[in-house]
Coordinates of C-alpha atoms and ligand atoms in Angstrom, one line a residue:
X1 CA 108.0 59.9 101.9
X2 CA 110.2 56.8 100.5
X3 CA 108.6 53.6 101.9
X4 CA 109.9 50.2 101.6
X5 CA 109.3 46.8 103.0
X6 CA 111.7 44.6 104.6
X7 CA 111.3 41.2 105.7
X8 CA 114.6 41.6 108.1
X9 CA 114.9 40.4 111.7
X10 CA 113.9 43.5 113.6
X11 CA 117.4 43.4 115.4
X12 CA 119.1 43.5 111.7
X13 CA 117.1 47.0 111.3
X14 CA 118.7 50.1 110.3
X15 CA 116.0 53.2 111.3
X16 CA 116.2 56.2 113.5
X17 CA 113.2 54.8 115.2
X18 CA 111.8 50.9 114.8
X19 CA 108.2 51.1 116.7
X20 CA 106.1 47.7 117.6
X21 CA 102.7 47.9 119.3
X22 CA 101.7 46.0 122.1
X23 CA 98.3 45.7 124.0
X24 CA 98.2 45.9 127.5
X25 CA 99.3 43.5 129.7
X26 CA 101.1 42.2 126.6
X27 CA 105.1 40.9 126.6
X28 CA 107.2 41.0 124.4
X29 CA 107.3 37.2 122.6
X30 CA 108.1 35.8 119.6
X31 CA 110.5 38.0 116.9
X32 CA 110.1 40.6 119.6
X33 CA 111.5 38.3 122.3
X34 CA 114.5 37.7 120.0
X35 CA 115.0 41.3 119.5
X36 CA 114.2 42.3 123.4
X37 CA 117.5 39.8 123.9
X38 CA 119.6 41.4 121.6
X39 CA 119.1 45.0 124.5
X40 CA 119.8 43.2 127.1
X41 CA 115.9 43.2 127.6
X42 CA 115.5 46.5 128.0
X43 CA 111.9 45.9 126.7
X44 CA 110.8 43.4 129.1
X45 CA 112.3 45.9 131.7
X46 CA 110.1 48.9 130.8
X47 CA 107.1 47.3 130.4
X48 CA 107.8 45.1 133.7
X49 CA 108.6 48.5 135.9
X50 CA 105.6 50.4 134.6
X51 CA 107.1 52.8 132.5
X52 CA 105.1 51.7 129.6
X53 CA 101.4 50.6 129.9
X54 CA 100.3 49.7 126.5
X55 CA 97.2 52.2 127.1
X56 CA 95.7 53.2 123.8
X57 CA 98.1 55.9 121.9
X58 CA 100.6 55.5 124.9
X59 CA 104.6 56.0 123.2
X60 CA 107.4 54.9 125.4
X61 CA 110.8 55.4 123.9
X62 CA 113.9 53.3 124.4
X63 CA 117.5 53.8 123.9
X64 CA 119.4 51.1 122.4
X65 CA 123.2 52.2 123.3
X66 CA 124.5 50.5 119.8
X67 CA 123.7 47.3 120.6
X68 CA 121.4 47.2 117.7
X69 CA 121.5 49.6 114.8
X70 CA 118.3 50.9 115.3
X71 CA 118.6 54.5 117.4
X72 CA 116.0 53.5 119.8
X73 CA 112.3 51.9 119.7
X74 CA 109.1 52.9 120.7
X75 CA 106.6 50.8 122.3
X76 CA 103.3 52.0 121.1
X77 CA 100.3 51.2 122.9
X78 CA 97.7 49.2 121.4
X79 CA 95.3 49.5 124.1
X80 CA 92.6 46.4 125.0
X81 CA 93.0 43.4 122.7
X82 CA 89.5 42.9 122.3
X83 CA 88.8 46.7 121.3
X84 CA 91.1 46.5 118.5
X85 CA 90.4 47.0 115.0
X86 CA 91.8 48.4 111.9
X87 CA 90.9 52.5 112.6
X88 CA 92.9 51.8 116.1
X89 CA 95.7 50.8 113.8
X90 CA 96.1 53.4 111.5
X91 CA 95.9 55.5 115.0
X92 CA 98.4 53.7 116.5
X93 CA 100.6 53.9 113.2
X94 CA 99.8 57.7 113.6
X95 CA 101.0 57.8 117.2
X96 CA 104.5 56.5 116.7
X97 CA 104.7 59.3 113.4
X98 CA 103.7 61.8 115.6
X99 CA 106.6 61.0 118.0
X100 CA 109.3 60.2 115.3
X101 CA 108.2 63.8 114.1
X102 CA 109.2 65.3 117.8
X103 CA 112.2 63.3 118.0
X104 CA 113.3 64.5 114.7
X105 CA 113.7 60.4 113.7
X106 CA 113.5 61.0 109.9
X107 CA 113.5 57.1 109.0
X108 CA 110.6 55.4 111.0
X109 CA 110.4 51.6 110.6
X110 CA 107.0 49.8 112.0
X111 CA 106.9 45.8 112.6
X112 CA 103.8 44.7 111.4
X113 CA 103.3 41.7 113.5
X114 CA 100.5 39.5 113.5
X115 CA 98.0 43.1 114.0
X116 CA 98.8 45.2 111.5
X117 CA 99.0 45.4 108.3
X118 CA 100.9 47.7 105.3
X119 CA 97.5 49.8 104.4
X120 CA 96.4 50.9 107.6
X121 CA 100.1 51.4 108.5
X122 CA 100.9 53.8 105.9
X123 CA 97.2 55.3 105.8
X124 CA 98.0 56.4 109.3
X125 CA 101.4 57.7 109.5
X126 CA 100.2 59.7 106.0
X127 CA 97.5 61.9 107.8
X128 CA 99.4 61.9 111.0
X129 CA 102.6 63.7 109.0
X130 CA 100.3 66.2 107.5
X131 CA 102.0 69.7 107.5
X132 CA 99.5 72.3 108.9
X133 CA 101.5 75.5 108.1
X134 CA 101.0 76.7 105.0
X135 CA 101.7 79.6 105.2
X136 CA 104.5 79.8 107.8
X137 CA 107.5 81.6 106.4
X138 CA 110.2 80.0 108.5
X139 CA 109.0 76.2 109.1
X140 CA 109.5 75.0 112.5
X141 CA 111.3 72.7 114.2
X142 CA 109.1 69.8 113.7
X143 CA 110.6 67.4 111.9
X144 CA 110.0 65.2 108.7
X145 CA 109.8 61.7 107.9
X146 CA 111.5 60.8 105.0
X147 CA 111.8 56.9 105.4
X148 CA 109.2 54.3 106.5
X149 CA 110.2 51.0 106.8
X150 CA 107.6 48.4 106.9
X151 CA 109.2 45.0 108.6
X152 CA 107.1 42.4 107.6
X153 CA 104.9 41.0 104.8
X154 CA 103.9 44.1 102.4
X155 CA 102.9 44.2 98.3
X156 CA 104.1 47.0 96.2
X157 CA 100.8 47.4 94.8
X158 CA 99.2 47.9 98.5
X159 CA 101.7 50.2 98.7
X160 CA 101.3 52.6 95.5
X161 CA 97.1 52.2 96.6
X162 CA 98.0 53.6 100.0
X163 CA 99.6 56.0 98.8
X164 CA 97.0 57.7 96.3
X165 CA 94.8 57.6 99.1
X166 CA 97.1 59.4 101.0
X167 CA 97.8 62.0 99.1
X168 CA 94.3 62.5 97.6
X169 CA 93.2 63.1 101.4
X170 CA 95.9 65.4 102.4
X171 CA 95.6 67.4 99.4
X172 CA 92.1 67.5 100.2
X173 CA 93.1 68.8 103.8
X174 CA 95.4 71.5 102.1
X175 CA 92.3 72.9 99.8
X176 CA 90.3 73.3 103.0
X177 CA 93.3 74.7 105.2
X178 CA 93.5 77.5 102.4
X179 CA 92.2 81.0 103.7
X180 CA 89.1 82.2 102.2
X181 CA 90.7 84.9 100.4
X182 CA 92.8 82.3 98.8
X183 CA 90.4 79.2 97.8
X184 CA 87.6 81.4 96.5
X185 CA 84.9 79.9 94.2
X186 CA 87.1 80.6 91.3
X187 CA 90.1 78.9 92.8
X188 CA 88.2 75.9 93.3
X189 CA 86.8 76.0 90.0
X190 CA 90.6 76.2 88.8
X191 CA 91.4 73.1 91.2
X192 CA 88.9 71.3 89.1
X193 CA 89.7 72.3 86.0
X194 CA 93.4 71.0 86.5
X195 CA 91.6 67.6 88.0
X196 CA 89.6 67.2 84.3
X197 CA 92.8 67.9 82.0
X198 CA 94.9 65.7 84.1
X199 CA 92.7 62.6 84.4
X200 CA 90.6 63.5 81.2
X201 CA 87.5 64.1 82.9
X202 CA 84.4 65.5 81.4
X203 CA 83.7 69.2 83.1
X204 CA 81.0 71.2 82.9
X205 CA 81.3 75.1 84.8
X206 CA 78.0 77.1 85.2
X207 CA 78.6 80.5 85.9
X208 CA 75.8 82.4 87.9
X209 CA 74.2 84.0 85.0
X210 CA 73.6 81.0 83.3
X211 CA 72.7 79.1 86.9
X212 CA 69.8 81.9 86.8
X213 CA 68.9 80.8 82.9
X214 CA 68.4 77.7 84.1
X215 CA 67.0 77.9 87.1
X216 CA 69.3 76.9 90.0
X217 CA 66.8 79.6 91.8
X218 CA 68.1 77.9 95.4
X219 CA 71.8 78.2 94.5
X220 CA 71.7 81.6 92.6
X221 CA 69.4 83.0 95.5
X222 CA 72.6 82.2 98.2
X223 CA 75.6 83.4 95.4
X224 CA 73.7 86.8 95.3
X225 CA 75.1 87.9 98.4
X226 CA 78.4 87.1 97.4
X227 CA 80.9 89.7 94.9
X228 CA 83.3 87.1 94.4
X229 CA 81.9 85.3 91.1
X230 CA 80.0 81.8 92.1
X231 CA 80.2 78.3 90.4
X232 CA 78.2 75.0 89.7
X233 CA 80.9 72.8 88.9
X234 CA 80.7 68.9 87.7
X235 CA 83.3 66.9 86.9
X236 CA 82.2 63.5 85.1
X237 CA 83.9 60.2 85.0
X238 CA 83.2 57.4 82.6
X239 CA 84.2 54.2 84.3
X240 CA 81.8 51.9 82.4
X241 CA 78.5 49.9 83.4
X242 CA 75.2 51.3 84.3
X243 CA 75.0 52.9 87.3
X244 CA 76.8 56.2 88.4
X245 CA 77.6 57.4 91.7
X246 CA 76.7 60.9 92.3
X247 CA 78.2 62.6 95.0
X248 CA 77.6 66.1 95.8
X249 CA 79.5 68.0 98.1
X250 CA 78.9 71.2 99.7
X251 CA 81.2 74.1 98.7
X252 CA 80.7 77.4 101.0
X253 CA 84.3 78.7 100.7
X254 CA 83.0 81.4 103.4
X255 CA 80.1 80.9 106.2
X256 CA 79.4 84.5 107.8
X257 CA 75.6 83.5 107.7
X258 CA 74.7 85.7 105.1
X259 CA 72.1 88.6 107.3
X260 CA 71.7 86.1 109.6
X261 CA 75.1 86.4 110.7
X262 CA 77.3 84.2 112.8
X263 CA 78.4 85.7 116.3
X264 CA 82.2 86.8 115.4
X265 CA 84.0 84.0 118.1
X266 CA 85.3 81.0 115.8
X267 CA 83.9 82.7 112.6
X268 CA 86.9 82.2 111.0
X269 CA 86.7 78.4 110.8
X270 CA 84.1 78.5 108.6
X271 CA 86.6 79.1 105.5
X272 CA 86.2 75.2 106.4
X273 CA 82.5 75.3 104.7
X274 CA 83.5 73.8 102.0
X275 CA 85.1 70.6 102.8
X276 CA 82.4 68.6 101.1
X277 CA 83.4 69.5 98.1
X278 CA 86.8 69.7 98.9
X279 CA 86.4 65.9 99.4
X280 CA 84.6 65.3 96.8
X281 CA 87.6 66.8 94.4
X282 CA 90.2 64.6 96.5
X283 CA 87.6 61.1 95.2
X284 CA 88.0 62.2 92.0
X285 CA 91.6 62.8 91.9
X286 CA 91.7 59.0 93.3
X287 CA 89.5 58.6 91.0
X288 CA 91.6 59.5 88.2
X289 CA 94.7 57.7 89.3
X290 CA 93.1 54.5 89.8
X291 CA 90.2 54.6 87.2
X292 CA 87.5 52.1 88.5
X293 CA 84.7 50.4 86.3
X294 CA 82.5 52.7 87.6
X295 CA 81.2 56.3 86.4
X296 CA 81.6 58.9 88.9
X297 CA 80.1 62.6 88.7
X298 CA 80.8 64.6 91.4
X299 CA 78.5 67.7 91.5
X300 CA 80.0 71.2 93.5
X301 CA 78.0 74.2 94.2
X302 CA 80.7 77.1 94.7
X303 CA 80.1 80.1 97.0
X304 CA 80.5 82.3 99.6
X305 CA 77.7 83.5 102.1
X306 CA 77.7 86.5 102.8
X307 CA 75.8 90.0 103.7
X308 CA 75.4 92.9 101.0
X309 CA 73.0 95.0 99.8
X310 CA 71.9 92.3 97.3
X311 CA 72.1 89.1 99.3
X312 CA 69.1 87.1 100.6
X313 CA 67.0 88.3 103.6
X314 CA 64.8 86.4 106.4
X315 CA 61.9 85.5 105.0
X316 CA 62.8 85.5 100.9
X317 CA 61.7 82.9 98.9
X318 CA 63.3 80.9 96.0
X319 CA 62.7 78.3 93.2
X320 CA 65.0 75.0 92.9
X321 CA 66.0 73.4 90.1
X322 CA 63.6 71.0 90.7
X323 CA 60.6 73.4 91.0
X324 CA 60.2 73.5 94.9
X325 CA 59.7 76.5 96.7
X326 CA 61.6 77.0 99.7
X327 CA 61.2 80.0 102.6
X328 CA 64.4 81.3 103.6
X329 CA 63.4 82.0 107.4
X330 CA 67.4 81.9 108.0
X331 CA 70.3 83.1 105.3
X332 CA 72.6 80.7 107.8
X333 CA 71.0 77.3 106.8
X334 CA 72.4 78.2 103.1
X335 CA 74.3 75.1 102.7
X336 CA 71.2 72.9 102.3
X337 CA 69.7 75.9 100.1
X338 CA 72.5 75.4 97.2
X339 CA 72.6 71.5 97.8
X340 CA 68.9 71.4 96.7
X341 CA 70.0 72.4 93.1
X342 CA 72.8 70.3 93.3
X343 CA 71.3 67.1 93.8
X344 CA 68.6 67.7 91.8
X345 CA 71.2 68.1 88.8
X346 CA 73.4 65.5 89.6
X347 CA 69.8 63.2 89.2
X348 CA 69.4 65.0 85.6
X349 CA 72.7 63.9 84.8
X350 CA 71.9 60.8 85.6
X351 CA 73.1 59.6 88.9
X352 CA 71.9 56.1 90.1
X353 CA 73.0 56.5 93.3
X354 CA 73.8 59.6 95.5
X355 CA 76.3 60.6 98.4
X356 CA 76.4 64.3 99.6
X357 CA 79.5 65.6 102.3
X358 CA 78.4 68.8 104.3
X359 CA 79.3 70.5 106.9
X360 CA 75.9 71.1 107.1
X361 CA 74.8 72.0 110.7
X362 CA 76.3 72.7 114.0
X363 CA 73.5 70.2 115.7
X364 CA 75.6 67.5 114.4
X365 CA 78.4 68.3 117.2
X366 CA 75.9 68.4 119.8
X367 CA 74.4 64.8 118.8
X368 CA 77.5 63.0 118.2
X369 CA 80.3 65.3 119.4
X370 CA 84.1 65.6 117.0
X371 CA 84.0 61.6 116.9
X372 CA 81.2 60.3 114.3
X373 CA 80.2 61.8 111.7
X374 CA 76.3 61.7 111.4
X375 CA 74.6 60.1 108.0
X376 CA 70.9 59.9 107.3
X377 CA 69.2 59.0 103.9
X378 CA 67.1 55.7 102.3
X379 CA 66.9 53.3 102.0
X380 CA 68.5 51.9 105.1
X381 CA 70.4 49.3 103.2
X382 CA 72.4 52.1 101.4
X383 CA 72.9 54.2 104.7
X384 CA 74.3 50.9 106.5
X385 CA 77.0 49.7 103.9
X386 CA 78.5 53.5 104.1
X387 CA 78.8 52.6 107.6
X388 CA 80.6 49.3 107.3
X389 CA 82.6 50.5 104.4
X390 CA 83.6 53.4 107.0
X391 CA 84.6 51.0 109.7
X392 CA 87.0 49.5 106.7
X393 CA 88.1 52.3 106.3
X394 CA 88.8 53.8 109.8
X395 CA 85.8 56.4 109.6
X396 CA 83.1 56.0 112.0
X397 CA 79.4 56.8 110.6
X398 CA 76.1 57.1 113.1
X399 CA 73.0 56.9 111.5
X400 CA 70.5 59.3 112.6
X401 CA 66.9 58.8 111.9
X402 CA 64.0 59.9 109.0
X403 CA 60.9 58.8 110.3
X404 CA 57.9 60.5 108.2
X405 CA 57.3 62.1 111.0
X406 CA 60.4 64.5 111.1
X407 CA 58.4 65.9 107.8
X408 CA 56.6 68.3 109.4
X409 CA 59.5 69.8 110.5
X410 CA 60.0 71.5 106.7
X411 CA 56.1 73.5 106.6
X412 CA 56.4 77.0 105.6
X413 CA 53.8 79.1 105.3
X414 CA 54.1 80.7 102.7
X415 CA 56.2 77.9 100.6
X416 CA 56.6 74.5 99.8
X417 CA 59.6 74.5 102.2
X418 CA 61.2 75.9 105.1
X419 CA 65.0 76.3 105.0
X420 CA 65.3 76.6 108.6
X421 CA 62.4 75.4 110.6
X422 CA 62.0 76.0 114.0
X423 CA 64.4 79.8 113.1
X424 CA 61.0 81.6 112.0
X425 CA 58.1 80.6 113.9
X426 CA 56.9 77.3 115.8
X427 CA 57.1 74.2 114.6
X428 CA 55.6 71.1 115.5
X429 CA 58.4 68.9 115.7
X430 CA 61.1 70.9 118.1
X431 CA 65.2 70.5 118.3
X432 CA 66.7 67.7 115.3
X433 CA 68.5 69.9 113.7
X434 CA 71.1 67.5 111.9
X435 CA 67.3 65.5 111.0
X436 CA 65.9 68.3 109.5
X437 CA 69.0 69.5 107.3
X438 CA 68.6 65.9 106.1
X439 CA 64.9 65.9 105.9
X440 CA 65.2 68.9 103.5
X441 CA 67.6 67.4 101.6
X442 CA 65.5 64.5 100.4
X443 CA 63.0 66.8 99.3
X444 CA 65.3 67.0 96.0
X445 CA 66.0 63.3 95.4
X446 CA 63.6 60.8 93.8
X447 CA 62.5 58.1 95.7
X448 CA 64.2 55.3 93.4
X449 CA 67.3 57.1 94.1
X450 CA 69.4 55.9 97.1
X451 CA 71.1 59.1 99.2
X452 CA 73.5 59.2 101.9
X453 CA 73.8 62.3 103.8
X454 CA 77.1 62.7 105.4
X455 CA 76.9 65.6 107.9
X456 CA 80.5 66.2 108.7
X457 CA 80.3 69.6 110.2
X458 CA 81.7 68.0 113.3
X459 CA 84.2 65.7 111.9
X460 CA 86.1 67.7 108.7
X461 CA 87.7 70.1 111.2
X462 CA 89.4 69.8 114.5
X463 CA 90.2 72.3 116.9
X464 CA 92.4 70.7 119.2
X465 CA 95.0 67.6 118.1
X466 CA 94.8 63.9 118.5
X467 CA 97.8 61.9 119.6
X468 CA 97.5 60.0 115.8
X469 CA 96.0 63.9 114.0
X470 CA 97.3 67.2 113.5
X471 CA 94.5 69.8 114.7
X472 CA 92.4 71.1 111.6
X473 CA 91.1 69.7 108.5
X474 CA 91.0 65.9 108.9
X475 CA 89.8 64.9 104.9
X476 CA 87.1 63.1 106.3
X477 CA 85.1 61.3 104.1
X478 CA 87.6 60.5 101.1
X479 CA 88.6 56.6 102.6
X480 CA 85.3 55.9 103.1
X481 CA 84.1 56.8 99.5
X482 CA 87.2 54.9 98.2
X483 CA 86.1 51.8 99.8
X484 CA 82.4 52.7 98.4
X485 CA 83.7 53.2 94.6
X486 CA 85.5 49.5 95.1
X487 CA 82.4 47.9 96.4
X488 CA 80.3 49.1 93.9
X489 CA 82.9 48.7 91.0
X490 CA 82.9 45.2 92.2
X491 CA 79.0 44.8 92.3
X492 CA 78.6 45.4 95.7
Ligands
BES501 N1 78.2 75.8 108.0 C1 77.2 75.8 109.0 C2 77.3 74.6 109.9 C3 78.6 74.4 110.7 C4 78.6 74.7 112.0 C5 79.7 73.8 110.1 C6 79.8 74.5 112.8 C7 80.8 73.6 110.8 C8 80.9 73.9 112.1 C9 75.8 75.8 108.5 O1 75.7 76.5 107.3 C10 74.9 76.5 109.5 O2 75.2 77.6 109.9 N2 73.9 75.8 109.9 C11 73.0 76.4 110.9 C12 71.6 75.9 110.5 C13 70.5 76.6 111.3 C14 70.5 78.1 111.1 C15 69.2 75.9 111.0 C16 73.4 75.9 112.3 O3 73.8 74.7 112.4 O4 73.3 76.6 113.2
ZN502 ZN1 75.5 78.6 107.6
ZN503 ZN1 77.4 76.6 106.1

């Protein structure tokens, strides 16, 4: 997608579609006024007869019969003035794309008015444009947007930044879209591999023979099950300074639940298991384009989980790398098995500071639904900047708790650890499952070492559309990050 900015009065404009956002109640004043004259205020005329609201996401099209060169505009709701912010833009931005791509409008201008501005415009109308058919042999109607025309104040250099982050996050999406018979462990491995020679990154692929030799016990014990070949991947940035974020994302190309398997309704999402580290490869490729002062390592355990003749049973017990025991009471909770290992690593290698992405557990969707994505870790102070940074960035975080208490949760009898308390036998501490994925995982990180536990097992994947989002893999995660690498690069 070309994009350009003009500074242009809106009724000089030469687009299939020019949209403007208004909140309710709102009327068209100003440069909109001027450009409402020159259709014979058609605008005022719509919004005066009721035919457009200015409800959140609302998209009103009008005709312009050649009176200005634009083909016709949409008025895109903006919803309540006071609820505004900058993820509600990028929405908004994503409406009138996903209407330009109905209409068939292949150059989309956007005023930017006082509310919006260039990032959040081009951010949005980015993942709303996202192609979802892969693997469609004749594409359908839908169209494409091949122009946007920002009318306003915009910098080239906002623009190229947008961009990358646009394109790291959809590629992102496109990894986890991929069937499991296409992005196996290998093919991830391969996606990495093309990441490190690109942007001269340092890699570093552990196959499982030599995970065993060195005793990733927790992510070897989950790989067994599995006859496509399994990988511990890093990929290692040098941006300069002292610290180095560590983020670690989970990587289950398939979820059947191992023995413990998953009923067979919906199974087939879970080729979306590994969007953690599907994430994780999209930072780094932003990474690499914009090369922060930062270092980076990005640690991926890569596997399927599945049932065989060799893979783990109910009640098996494994070693992490860290020399923890944990009781396998259910092969389904592996995600947190192979993350054990993998933050434990990423410490050896010498992370400062630690962010993991899972789609860990499904008790995620039942605290905070498809709309938050839920993040525990310590100490708070770390936990709550990912939160603003994801406001920035037009992600919303909840934090969910880890009182001591929650502990218990983790007793085995028979080990140091239970993978999936509560599955086996009774534990004192009932329901939290989201807590207790996160409990486990801070069993593997040091104290001094800040962690942020994104569970986005509700939020990487959609199953029905949004008026600004194409239904399936949304790329959470990636903005947010971005906005965390520039903090921190910036001594934040
Ligand atoms: N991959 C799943 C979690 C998941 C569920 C992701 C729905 C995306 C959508 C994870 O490995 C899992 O199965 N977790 C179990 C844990 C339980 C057995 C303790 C779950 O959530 O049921
Ligand atoms: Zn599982
Ligand atoms: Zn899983």
């Amino acid at each position: 997608m070309k994009i350009t900015a003009e500074d242009e009065k809106l009724e000089k404009i030469r687009a299939d579609a020019l949209a403007l956002c208004l909140f309710e109640g709102e009327k068209p004043a100003g440069e909109l006024e001027k450009l409402d004259k020159a259709v014979s205020g058609a605008i005022g005329e719509t919004i005066k007869l009721g035919d457009f609201k200015g409800k959140l996401y609302e998209v009103t099209s009008i005709y312009t019969h050649g009176k200005i060169p634009v083909v016709r505009i949409f008025l895109v709701g903006a919803g309540k003035k006071g609820e505004f912010d900058s993820r509600i833009a990028r929405n908004i931005a994503g409406a009138a794309a996903r209407r330009a791509l109905k209409t068939g409008a292949k150059k989309l201008a956007i005023y930017l008015g006082e509310h919006l501005n260039a990032a959040e415009i081009i951010e949005g109308i980015g993942l709303a444009t996202y192609e979802p058919g892969l693997y469609k042999t004749k594409k359908e109607d839908e169209g494409r947007i091949e122009e946007l025309v920002l009318v306003g104040r915009a910098n080239n250099q906002v623009i190229k930044h947008s961009q990358i982050i646009v394109e790291s996050t959809n590629w992102v999406r496109k990894l986890i879209s991929e069937p499991a018979n296409v992005m196996t462990p290998q093919a991830l491995v391969e996606e990495a591999r093309k990441l490190a020679k690109t942007y001269k990154f340092g890699i570093e692929v552990i196959d499982e023979e030599e995970a065993k030799k060195r005793g990733f016990g927790a992510f070897v014990g989950v790989a067994r099950g599995s006859e496509e070949p399994s990988f511990l991947v890093v990929l290692k940035y040098k941006g300069g300074g002292k610290e180095t974020l560590g983020i670690v994302g989970k990587g289950i190309t398939f979820d059947s639940g191992g023995i413990s398997l998953k009923p067979s309704k919906g199974m087939w999402e879970m080729k979306m298991d590994m969007a953690g580290a599907a994430a994780c490869l999209g930072i780094m490729k932003w990474v690499g384009e914009t090369r922060p002062r930062l270092n980076v390592i990005t640690v991926l355990p890569l596997t399927e989980n599945l049932p065989s003749g060799r893979a783990l049973k109910p009640g098996d017990v494994v070693k992490a790398l860290n020399g923890k025991t944990i009781e396998i009471t259910n092969t389904d909770a592996e995600g947190r098995v192979v993350l054990a290992d993998a933050l434990a690593y990423a410490q050896k290698l010498g992370a400062t500071y630690l962010v993991d992405l899972a789609t860990l557990t499904g008790a995620i969707n039942v605290a905070l639904g498809n709309v938050a994505t839920g993040i525990m870790g310590r100490p708070n102070s770390w936990v709550e900047k990912i939160v603003r940074l994801g406001r920035e960035a037009g992600e919303l975080f909840w934090q969910l708790p880890t009182f001591r208490d929650y502990k218990e949760i983790l007793k085995s009898d028979i080990a140091d650890l239970d993978n999936a308390p509560g599955e086996g036998q009774p534990n004192a501490v009932t329901g939290a499952g989201a807590i207790a994925g996160a409990m486990f995982l801070l069993e593997f990180v040091n104290e001094k070492v800040p962690l942020a536990h994104l569970d986005i097992a509700a939020t990487a994947w959609l199953s029905t559309e949004r008026p600004y989002l194409t239904k399936g893999p949304t790329g959470v995660g990636v903005r947010t990050l971005v906005k965390l690498i520039e903090s921190l690069e910036n001594g934040g």
